[in-house]
Coordinates of C-alpha atoms in Angstrom, one line a residue:
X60 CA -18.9 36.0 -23.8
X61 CA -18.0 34.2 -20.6
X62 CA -19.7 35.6 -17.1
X63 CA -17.7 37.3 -14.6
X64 CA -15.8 35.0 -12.7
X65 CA -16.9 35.6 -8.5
X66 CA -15.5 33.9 -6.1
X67 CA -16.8 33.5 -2.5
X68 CA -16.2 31.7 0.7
X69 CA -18.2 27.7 1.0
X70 CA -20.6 27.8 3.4
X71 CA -21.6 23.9 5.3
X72 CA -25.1 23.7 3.6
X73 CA -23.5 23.3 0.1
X74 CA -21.3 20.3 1.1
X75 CA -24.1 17.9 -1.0
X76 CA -23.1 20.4 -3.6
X77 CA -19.5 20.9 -3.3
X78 CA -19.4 16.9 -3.6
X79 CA -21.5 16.7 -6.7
X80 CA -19.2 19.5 -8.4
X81 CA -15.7 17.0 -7.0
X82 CA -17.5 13.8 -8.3
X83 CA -17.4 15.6 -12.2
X84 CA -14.1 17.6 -11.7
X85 CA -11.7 14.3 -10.0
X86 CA -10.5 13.2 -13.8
X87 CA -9.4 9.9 -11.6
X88 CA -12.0 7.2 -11.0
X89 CA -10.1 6.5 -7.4
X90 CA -10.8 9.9 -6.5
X91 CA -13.7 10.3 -7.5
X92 CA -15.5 7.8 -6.1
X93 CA -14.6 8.8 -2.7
X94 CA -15.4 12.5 -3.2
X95 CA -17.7 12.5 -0.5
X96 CA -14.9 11.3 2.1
X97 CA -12.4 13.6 0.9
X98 CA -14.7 16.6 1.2
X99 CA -15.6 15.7 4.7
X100 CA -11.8 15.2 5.5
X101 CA -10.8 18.6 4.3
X102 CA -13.8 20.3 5.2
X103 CA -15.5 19.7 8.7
X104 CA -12.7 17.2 10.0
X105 CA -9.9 19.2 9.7
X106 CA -12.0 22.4 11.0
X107 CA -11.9 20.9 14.2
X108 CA -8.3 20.6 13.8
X109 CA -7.0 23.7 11.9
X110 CA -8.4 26.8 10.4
X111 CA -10.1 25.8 7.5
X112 CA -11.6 27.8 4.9
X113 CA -13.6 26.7 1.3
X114 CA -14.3 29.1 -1.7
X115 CA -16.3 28.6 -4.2
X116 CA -15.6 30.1 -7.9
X117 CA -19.1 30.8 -9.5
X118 CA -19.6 31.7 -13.5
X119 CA -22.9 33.6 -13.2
X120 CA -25.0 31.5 -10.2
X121 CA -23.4 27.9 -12.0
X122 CA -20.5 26.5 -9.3
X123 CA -18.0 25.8 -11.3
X124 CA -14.4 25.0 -8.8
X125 CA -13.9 24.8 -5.6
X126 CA -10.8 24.9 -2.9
X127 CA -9.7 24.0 0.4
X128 CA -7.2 26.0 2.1
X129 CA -6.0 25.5 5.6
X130 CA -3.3 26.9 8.0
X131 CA -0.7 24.3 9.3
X132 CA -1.2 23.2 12.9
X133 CA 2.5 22.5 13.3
X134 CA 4.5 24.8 11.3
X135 CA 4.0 28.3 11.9
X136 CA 3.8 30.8 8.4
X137 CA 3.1 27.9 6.6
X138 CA -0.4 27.0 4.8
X139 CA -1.7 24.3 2.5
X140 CA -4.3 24.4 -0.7
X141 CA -5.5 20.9 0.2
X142 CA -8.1 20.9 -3.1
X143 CA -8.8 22.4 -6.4
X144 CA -11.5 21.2 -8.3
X145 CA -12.8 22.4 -11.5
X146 CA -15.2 21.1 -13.4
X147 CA -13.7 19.9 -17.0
X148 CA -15.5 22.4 -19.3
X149 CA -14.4 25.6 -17.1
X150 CA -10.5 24.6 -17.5
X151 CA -7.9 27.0 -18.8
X152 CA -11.0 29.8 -18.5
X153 CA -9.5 31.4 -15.4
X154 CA -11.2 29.6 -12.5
X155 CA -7.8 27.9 -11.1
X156 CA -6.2 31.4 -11.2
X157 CA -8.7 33.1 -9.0
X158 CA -9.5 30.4 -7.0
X159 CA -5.5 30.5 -5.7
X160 CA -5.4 33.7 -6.3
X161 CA -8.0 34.4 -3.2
X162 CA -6.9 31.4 -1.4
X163 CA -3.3 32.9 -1.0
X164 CA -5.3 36.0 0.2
X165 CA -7.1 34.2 2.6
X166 CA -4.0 32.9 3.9
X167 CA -2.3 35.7 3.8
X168 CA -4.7 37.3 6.5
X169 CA -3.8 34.5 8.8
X170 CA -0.2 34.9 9.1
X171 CA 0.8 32.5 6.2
X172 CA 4.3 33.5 4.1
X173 CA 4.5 30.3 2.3
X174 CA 1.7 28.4 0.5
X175 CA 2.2 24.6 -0.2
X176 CA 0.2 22.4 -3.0
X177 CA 0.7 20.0 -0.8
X178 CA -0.9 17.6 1.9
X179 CA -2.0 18.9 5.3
X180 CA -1.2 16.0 7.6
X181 CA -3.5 14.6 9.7
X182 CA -6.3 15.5 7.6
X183 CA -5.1 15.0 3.5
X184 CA -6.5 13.5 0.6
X185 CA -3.2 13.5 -1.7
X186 CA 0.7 14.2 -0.7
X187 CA 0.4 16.5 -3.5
X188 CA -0.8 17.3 -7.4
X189 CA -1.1 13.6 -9.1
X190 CA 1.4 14.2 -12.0
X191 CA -2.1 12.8 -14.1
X192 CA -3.6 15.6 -13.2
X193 CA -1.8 18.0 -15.8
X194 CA -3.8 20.8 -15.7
X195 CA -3.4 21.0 -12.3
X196 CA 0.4 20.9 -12.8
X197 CA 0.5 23.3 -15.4
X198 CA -1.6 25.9 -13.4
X199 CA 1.0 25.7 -10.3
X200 CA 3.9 26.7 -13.2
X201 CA 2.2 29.0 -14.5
X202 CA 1.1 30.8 -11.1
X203 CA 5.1 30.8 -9.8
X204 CA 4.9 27.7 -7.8
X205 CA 8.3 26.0 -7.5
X206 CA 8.6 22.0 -6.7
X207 CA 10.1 20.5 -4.3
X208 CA 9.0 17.1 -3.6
X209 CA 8.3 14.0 -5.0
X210 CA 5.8 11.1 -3.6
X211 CA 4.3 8.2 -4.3
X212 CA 1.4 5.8 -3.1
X213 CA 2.0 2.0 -3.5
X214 CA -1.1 -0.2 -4.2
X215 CA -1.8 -3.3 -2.7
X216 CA -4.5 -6.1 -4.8
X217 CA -6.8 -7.2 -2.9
X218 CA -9.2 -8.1 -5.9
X219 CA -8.7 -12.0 -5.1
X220 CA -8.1 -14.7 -2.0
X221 CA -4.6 -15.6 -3.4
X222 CA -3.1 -11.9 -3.4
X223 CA 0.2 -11.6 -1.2
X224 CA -1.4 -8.9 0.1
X225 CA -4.1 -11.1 1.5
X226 CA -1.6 -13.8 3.0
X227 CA -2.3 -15.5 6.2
X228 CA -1.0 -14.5 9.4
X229 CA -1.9 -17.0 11.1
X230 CA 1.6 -18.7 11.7
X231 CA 3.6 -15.6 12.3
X232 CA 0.4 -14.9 14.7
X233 CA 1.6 -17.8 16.7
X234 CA 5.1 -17.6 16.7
X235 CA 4.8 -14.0 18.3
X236 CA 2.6 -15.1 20.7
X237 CA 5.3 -17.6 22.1
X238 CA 7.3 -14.3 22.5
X239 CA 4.9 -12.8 24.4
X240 CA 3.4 -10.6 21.8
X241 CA -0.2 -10.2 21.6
X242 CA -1.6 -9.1 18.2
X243 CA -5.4 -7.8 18.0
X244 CA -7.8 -5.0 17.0
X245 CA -7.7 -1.7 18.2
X246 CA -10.4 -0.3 20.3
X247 CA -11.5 3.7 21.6
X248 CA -10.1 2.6 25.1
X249 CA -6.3 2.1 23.2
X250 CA -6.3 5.7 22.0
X251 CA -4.5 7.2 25.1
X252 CA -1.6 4.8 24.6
X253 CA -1.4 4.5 20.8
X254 CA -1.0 8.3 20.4
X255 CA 1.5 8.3 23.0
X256 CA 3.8 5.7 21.7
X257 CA 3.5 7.0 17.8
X258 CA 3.9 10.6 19.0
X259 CA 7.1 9.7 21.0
X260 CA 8.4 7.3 18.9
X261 CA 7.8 8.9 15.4
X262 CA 7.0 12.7 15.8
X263 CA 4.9 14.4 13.7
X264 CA 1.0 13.9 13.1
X265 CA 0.2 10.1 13.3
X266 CA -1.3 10.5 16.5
X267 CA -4.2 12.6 14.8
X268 CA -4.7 10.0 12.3
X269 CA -4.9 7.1 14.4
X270 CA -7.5 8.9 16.4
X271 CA -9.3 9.2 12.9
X272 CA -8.9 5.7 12.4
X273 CA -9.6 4.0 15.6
X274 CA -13.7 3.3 16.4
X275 CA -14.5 5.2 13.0
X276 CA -17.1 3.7 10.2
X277 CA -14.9 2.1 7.7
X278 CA -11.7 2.8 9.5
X279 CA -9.5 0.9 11.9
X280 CA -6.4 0.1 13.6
X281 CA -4.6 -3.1 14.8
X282 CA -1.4 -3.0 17.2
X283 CA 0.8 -5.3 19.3
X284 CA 1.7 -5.2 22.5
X285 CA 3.9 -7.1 25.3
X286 CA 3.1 -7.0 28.7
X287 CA 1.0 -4.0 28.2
X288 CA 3.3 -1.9 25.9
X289 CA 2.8 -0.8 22.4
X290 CA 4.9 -2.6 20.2
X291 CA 3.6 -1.3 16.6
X292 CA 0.8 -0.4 15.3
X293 CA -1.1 -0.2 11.5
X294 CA -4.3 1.6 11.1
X295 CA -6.6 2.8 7.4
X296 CA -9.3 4.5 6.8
X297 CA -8.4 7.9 8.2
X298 CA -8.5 9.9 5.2
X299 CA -9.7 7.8 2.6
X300 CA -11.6 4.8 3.2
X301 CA -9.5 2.8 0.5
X302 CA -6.3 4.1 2.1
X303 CA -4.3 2.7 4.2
X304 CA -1.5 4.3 6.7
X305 CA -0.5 5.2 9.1
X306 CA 1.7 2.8 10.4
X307 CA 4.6 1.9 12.8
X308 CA 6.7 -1.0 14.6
X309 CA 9.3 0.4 17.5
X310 CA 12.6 0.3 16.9
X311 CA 13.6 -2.6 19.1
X312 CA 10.6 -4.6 17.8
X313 CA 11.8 -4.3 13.9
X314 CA 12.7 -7.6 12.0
X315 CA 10.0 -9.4 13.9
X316 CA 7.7 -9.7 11.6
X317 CA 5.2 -8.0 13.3
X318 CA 4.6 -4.9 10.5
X319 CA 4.0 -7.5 8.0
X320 CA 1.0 -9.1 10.7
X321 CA -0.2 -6.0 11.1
X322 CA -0.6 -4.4 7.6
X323 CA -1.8 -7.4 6.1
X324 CA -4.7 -7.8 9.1
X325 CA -5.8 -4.3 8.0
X326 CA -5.5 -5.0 4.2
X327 CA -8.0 -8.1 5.0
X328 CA -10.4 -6.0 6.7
X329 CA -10.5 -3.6 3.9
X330 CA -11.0 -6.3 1.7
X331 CA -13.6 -7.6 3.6
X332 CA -15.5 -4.1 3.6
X333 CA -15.9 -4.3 -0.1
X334 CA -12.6 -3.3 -1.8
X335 CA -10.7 -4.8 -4.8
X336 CA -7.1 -2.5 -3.7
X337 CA -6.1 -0.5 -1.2
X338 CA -3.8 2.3 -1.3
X339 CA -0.8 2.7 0.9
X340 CA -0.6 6.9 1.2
X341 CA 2.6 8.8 1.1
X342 CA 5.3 5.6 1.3
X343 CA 8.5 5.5 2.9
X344 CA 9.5 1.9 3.0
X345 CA 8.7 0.7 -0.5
X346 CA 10.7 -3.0 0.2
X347 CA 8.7 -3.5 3.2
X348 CA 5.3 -3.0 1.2
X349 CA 6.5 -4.6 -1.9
X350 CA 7.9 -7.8 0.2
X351 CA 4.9 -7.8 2.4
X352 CA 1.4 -7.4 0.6
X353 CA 3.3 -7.1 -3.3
X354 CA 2.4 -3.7 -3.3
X355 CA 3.2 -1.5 -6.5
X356 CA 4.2 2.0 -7.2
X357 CA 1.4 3.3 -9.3
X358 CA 0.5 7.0 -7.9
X359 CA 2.9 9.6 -8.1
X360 CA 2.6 13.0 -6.9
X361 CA 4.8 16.7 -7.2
X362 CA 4.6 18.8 -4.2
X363 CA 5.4 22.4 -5.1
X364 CA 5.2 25.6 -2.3
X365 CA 5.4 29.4 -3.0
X366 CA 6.8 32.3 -0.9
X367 CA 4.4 34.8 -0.6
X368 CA 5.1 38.8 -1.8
X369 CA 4.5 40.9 1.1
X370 CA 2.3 44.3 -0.1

């Protein structure tokens, strides 16, 4: 007969743990490799960021799932389950159940009337549940969860010197520097200005991930500039290190050819730290990644949210 299911809240000195348990539960060999990034991301990272909390589901004194739940920073009432993991031989034995079930609790305590299986931007490993993750998806059916989004990640080869997504940029490099347009790497001193143009010219959270990205271990940024203003900017590494994004190009500066410069200057740095493909996160433009680095569709991921029952 199984144990008693208990679960309790994570506390930091069993992050070695919590990663071992993510490396056996993350079905996918992408995710799984990087389980120690993503548990730092959701974990300490996005503390400083967000309240953050981590429960642990234990059969007897055996760890057997974890999750991360957080509070949005920018939507008020609204929080995130940013992980579930459960290891393969506890699944459809109840763990999933009352690890949500506590984490929508937890929540619950902090204000939150709608829970989202979905990413927490700036700090995120997925958009959502990987559609190859089915247990995953069946558990957010079964527990009332409604979707409501679709995404997708796009990946870009860069496995060998000939990939498109390894093209030189040498000559578009020169043509926008007879235009006045300096390309080059990012450094801690560009922060101020980076997060100021994404945040007015985009919204949203970018500005939290470039400062992730910018002067981090295997993370980085490159922008352009004229005559001392930001033009665009691409940056990787914030979340994952095999992920790429965020990424932007002002309005007046599109059709340059300055995103394609920039993206592919990043893709050649990630290459050049070790990796055989890079994954562009949450896509918007799929043309503009297909066209400039032959990128693929080949991740796909549902985003589902529940309103919560007030007692």
């Amino acid at each position: 007969m199984d144990a008693e299911i208990t679960v309790t809240e994570l506390t930091p000195d069993l992050a070695d743990t919590v990663v071992r348990l993510c490396e056996q539960a993350l079905d996918l060999p992408e995710d799984a490799t990087e389980a120690a990034a993503i548990v730092d991301v959701l974990w300490p990272r996005a503390a400083a960021d967000r309240p953050v909390v981590g429960l642990g589901a234990y059969r007897g004194a055996d760890l057997v799932g974890v999750l991360f739940c957080s509070v949005s920073s920018t939507e008020p009432g609204i929080g995130h389950v940013d992980l579930v993991a459960v290891h393969a031989d506890q699944r459809r034995r109840g763990v999933g159940r009352a690890l949500l079930g506590r984490a929508e609790q937890v929540l619950a305590e902090r204000g939150v009337t709608e829970v989202l299986l979905a990413g927490n931007p700036p700090y995120y490993a997925w958009p959502g549940i990987d559609v190859r993750y089915t247990p995953a998806v069946c558990a957010a059916l079964a527990l009332g969860y409604q979707q409501d989004r679709t995404a997708w990640n796009m990946t870009a080869d860069l496995s060998y010197d000939g990939s498109p997504a390894l093209r030189s940029t040498e000559a578009a490099e020169r043509r926008l520097a007879d235009q006045g347009v300096t390309v080059r790497r990012a450094e801690p001193a560009d922060l101020p200005a980076l997060t100021a143009f994404a945040r007015s010219t985009f919204g949203g959270t970018w500005d939290g991930e470039l400062a992730g990205s910018v002067g981090r271990d295997g993370a980085g940024c490159h922008l352009a500039e004229r005559g001392g203003e930001v033009l665009g900017f691409a940056a990787y590494g914030s979340s994952r290190p095999s992920w790429f994004g965020p990424m932007g190009t002002a309005p007046a500066a599109e059709g340059s050819g300055i995103g394609g410069v920039l993206l592919r200057r990043c893709l050649r740095d990630q290459q050049a730290a070790g990796l055989t493909r890079a994954e562009i996160g949450w896509v918007g433009p799929v043309p503009f990644y297909s066209g400039s680095a032959g990128a693929r569709i080949e991740r796909v991921f549902f985003l589902y949210r529940r309103t919560l029952s007030v007692a």
